[in-house]
Short mmCIF file of C-alpha atoms in Angstrom, two decimals:
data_model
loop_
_atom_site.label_atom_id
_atom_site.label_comp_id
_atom_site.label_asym_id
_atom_site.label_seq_id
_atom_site.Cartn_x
_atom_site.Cartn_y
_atom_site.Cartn_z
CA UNK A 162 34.74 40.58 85.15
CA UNK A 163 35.81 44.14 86.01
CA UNK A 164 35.55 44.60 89.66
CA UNK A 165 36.81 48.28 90.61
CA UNK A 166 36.16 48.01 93.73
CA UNK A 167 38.10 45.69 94.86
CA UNK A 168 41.42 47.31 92.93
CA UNK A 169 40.74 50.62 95.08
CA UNK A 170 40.18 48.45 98.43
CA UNK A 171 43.54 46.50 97.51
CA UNK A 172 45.40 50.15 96.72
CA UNK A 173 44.90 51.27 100.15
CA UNK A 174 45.56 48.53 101.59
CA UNK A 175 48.91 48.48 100.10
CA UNK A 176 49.56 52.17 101.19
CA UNK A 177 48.83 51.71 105.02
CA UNK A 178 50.86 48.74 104.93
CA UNK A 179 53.86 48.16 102.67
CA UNK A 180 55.22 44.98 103.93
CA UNK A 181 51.54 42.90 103.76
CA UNK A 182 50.94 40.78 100.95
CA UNK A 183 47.49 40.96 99.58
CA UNK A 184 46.28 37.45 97.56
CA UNK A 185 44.54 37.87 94.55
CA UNK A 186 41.45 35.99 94.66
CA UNK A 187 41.45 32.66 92.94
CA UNK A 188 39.45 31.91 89.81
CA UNK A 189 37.20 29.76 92.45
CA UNK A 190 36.54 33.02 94.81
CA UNK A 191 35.15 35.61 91.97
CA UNK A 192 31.85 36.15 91.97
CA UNK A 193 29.79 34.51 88.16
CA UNK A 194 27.32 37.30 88.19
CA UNK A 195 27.29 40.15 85.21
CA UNK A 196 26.47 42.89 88.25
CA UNK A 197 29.10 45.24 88.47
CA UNK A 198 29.71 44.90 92.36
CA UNK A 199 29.82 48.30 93.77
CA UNK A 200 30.82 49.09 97.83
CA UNK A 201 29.08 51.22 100.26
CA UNK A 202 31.58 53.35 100.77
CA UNK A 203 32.54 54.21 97.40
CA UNK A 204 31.42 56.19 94.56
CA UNK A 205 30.02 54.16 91.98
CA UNK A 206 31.91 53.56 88.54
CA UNK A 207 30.47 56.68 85.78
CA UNK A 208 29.77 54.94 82.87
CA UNK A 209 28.96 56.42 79.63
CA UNK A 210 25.21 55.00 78.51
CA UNK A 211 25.05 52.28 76.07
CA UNK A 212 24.49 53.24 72.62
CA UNK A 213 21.49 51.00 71.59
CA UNK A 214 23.06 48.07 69.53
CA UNK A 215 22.41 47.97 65.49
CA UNK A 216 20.24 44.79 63.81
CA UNK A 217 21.75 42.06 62.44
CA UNK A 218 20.25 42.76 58.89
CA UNK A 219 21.99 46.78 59.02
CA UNK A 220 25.41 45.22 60.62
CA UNK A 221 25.78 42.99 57.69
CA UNK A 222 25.02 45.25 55.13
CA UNK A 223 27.69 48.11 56.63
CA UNK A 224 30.43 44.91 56.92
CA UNK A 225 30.68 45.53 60.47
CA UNK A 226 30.68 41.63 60.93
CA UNK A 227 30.55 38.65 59.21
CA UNK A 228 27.68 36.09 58.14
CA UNK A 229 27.95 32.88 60.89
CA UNK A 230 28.08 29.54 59.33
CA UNK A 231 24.93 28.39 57.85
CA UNK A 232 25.04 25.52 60.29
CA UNK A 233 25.26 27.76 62.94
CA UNK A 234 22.00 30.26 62.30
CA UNK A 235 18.32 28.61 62.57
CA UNK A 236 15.60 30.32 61.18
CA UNK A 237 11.96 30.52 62.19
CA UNK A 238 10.79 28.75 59.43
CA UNK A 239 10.48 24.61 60.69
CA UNK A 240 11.22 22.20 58.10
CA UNK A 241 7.79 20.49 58.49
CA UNK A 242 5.84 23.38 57.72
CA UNK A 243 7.43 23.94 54.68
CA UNK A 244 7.42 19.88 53.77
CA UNK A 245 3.77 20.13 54.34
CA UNK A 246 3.19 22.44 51.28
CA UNK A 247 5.13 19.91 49.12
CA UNK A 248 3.77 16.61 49.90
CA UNK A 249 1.93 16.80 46.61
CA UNK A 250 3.54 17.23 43.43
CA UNK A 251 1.58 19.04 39.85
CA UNK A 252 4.26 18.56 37.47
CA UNK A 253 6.24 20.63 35.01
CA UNK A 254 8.97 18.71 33.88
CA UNK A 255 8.44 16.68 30.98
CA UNK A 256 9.50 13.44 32.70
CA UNK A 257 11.65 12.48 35.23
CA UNK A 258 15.30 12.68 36.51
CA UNK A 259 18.11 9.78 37.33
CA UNK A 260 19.35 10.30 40.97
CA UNK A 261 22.40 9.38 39.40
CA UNK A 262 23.86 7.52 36.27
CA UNK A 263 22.68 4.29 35.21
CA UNK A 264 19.81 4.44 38.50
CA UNK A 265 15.98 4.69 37.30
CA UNK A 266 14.17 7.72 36.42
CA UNK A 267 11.66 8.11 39.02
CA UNK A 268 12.18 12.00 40.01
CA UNK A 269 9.72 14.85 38.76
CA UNK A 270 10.05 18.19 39.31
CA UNK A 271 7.01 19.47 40.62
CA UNK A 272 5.88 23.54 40.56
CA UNK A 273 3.45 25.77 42.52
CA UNK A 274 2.50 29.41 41.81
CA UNK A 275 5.90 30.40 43.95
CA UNK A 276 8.17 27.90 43.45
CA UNK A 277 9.23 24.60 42.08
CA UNK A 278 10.70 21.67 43.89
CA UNK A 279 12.07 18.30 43.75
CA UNK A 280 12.63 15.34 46.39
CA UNK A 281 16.18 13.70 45.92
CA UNK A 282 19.45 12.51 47.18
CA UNK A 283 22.39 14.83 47.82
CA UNK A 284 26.08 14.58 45.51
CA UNK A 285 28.47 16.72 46.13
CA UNK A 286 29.70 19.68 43.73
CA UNK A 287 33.47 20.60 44.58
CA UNK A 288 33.75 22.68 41.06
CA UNK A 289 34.54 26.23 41.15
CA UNK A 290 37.95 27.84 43.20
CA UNK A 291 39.71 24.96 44.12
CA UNK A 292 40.60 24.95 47.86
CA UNK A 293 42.05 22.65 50.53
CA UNK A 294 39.03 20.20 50.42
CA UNK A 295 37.73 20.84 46.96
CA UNK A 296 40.23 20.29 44.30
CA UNK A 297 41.70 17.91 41.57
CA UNK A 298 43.39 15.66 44.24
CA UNK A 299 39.91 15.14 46.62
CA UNK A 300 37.77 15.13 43.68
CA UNK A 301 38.28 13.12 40.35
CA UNK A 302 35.94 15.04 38.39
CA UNK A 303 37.12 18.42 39.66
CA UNK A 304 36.31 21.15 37.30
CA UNK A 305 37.76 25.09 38.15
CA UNK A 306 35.18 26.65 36.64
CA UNK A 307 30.74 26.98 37.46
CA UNK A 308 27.98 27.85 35.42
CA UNK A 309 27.37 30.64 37.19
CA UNK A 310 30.21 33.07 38.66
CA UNK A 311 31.23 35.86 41.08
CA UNK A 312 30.51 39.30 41.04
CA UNK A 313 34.53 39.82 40.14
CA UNK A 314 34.30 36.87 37.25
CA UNK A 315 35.81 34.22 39.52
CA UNK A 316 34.01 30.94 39.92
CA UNK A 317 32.30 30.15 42.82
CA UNK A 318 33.42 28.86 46.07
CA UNK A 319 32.03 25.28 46.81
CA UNK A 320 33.71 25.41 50.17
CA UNK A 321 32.03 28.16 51.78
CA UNK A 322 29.14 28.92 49.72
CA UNK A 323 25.93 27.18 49.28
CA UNK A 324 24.73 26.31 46.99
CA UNK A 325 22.68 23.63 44.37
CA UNK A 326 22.62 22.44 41.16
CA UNK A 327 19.76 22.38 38.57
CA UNK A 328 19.94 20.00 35.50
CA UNK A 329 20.57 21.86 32.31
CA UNK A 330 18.24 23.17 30.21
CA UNK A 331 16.87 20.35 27.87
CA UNK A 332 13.54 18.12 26.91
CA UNK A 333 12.99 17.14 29.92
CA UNK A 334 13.03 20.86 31.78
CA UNK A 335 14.27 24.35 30.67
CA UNK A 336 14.38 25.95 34.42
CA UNK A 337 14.74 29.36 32.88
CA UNK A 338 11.40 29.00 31.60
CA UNK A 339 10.08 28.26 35.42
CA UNK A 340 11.88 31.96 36.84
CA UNK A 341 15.09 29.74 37.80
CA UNK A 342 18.45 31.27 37.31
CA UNK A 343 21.88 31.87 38.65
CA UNK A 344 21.51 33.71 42.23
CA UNK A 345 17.80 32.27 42.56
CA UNK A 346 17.42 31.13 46.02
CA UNK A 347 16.40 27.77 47.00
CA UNK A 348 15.40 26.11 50.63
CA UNK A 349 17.20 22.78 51.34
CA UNK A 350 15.60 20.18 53.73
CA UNK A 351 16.98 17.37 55.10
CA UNK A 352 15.59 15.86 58.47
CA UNK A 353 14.31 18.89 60.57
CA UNK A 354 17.17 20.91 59.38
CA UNK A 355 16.27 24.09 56.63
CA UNK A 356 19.36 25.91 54.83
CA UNK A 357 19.46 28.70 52.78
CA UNK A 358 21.57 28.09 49.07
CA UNK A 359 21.48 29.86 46.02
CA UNK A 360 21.29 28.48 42.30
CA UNK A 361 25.10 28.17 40.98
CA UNK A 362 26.02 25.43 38.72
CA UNK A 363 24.18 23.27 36.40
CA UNK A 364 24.54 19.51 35.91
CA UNK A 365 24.32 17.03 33.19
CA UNK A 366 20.29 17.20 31.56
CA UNK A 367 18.83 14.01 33.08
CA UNK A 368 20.49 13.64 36.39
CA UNK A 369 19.37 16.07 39.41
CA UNK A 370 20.27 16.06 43.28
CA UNK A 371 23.51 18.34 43.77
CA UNK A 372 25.12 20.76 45.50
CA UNK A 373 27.73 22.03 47.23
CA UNK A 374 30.34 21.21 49.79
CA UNK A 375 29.35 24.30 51.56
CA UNK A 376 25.48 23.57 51.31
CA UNK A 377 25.71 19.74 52.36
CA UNK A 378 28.05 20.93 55.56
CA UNK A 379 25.37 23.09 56.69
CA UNK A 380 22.52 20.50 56.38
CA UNK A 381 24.65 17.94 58.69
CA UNK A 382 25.34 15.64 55.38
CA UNK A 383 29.20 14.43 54.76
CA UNK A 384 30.40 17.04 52.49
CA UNK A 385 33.55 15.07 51.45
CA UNK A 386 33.41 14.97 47.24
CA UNK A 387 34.84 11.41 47.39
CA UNK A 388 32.39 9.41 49.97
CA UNK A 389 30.42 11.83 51.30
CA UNK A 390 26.61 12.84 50.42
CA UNK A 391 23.26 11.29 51.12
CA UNK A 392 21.17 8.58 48.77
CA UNK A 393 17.88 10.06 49.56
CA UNK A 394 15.78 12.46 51.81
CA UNK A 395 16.48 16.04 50.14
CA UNK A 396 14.05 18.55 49.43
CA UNK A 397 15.00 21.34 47.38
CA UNK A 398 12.54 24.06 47.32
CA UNK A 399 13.68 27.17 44.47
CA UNK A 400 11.93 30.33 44.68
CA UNK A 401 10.76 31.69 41.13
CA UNK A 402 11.91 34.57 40.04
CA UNK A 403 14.25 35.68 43.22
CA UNK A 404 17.96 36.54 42.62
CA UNK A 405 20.83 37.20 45.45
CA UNK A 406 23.02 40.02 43.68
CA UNK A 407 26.03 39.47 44.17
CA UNK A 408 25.86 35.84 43.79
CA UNK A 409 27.96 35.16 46.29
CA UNK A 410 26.55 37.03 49.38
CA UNK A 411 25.87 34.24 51.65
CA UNK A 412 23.94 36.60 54.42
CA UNK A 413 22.04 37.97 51.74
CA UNK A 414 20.69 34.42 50.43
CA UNK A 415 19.78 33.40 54.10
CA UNK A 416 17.86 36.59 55.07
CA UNK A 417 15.65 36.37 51.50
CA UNK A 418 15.39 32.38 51.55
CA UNK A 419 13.90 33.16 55.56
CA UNK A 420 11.35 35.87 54.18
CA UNK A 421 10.60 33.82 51.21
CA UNK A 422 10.22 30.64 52.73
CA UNK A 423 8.11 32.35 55.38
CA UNK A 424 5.81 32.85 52.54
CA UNK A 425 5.66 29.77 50.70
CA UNK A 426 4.72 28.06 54.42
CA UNK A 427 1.61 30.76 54.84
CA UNK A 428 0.58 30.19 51.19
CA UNK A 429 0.74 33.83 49.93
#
């Protein structure tokens, strides 16, 4: 803390007398308070008034600083409200997806008028611009490429975007049909945490449960390609017909996955 003051009291001191030492206080002798400490005898410090401070939406949109980790920004939205307007499930796939390969097909994907949803496990999707954690070496079935890519033509970034995967199109559920396509903008659930992804890869046509390393690091869930993920307890939540542009905005998909969620849990 800047304390004027005491540098003009410790100047005059050292005028008057040349020879006498004057100790700087120690770190346990400053004062923790955030008021500028001003003396009686002395003129208090002009300061030029404060400029009122921009909002976070208008700072990210001018660049002036960058998006915090997912896993660092809440939103207002709680994960039960928006679990309570899924606990029921009117289907629109034609069946049901394999949490994995060579497990049972027990999982639907279920639709209301603003969005459609699914309850599954977590895998982890590495593909995209390989990295330090996501690349041939820490994942076996590393691919450099995603369905979906970057406003320059580069694939995404598993690493530090989120995002999910939807099945491909097939017999069992064409999600283009259903307003779902690259940039759409799901909510993730897992426990009482709520993240903010967007669509950006598609997986094999019976399987479903993915996404990124990004996306699981931000719900709390071992994002390692090789062990980590979860077997169960996921709720993915995709708004129809919404669409971050560019893809890969990450602030962008959390500030319309907030508002949107915000209106699935009212019901509008």
């Amino acid at each position: 803390m800047r304390v004027q003051s005491l540098t003009l009291v410790a100047a005059g001191a050292a005028l008057l007398a040349p020879t006498a030492s004057v100790a700087a206080p120690s770190p346990q002798q400053q004062p923790r308070t955030q008021t500028r400490a001003e003396p009686a005898h002395a003129e208090p410090a002009r300061t030029a008034p404060a400029r009122p401070e921009p909002g976070r939406a208008d700072r990210f949109r001018r660049g002036h600083i960058r998006p915090e980790p997912a896993a660092k920004r809440e939103g207002t939205v709680r994960a039960a409200e928006l679990l309570a307007r899924v606990r029921q499930c009117d289907p629109v796939s034609n069946g049901r997806y394999r949490s994995d390969a060579g497990t049972p097909a027990t999982i639907p994907v279920c639709g209301t008028r603003q969005a459609v949803f699914w309850k599954a496990d977590m895998d982890i999707d590495c593909d995209g611009q390989p990295g330090a954690r996501c690349n041939h070496r820490t994942d076996r079935s590393f691919t450099a490429a995603t369905a979906y890519s970057r406003s320059d033509g580069r694939p995404l970034d598993a690493e530090r975007l989120p995002y999910i995967v939807v099945p491909g199109a097939g017999r069992l559920w064409d999600h283009r049909a259903h307003g779902v396509q690259g940039g759409s903008v799901a909510a993730v659930i897992h426990g009482d945490r709520v993240r903010y992804a967007v669509v950006g890869d598609t997986g094999p046509r019976d399987i479903i449960g993915e996404a990124s390393y990004a996306a699981a690091e931000a719900l709390g869930i071992d994002p390692d390609p090789h062990t980590g993920g979860t077997p169960s307890g996921v709720t993915y939540i995709v708004f129809k017909n919404s669409r971050v542009e560019p893809i890969e905005d990450r602030a962008a998909a959390a500030l319309t996955g907030e508002r949107l969620a915000r209106q699935f849990a009212r019901g509008d």
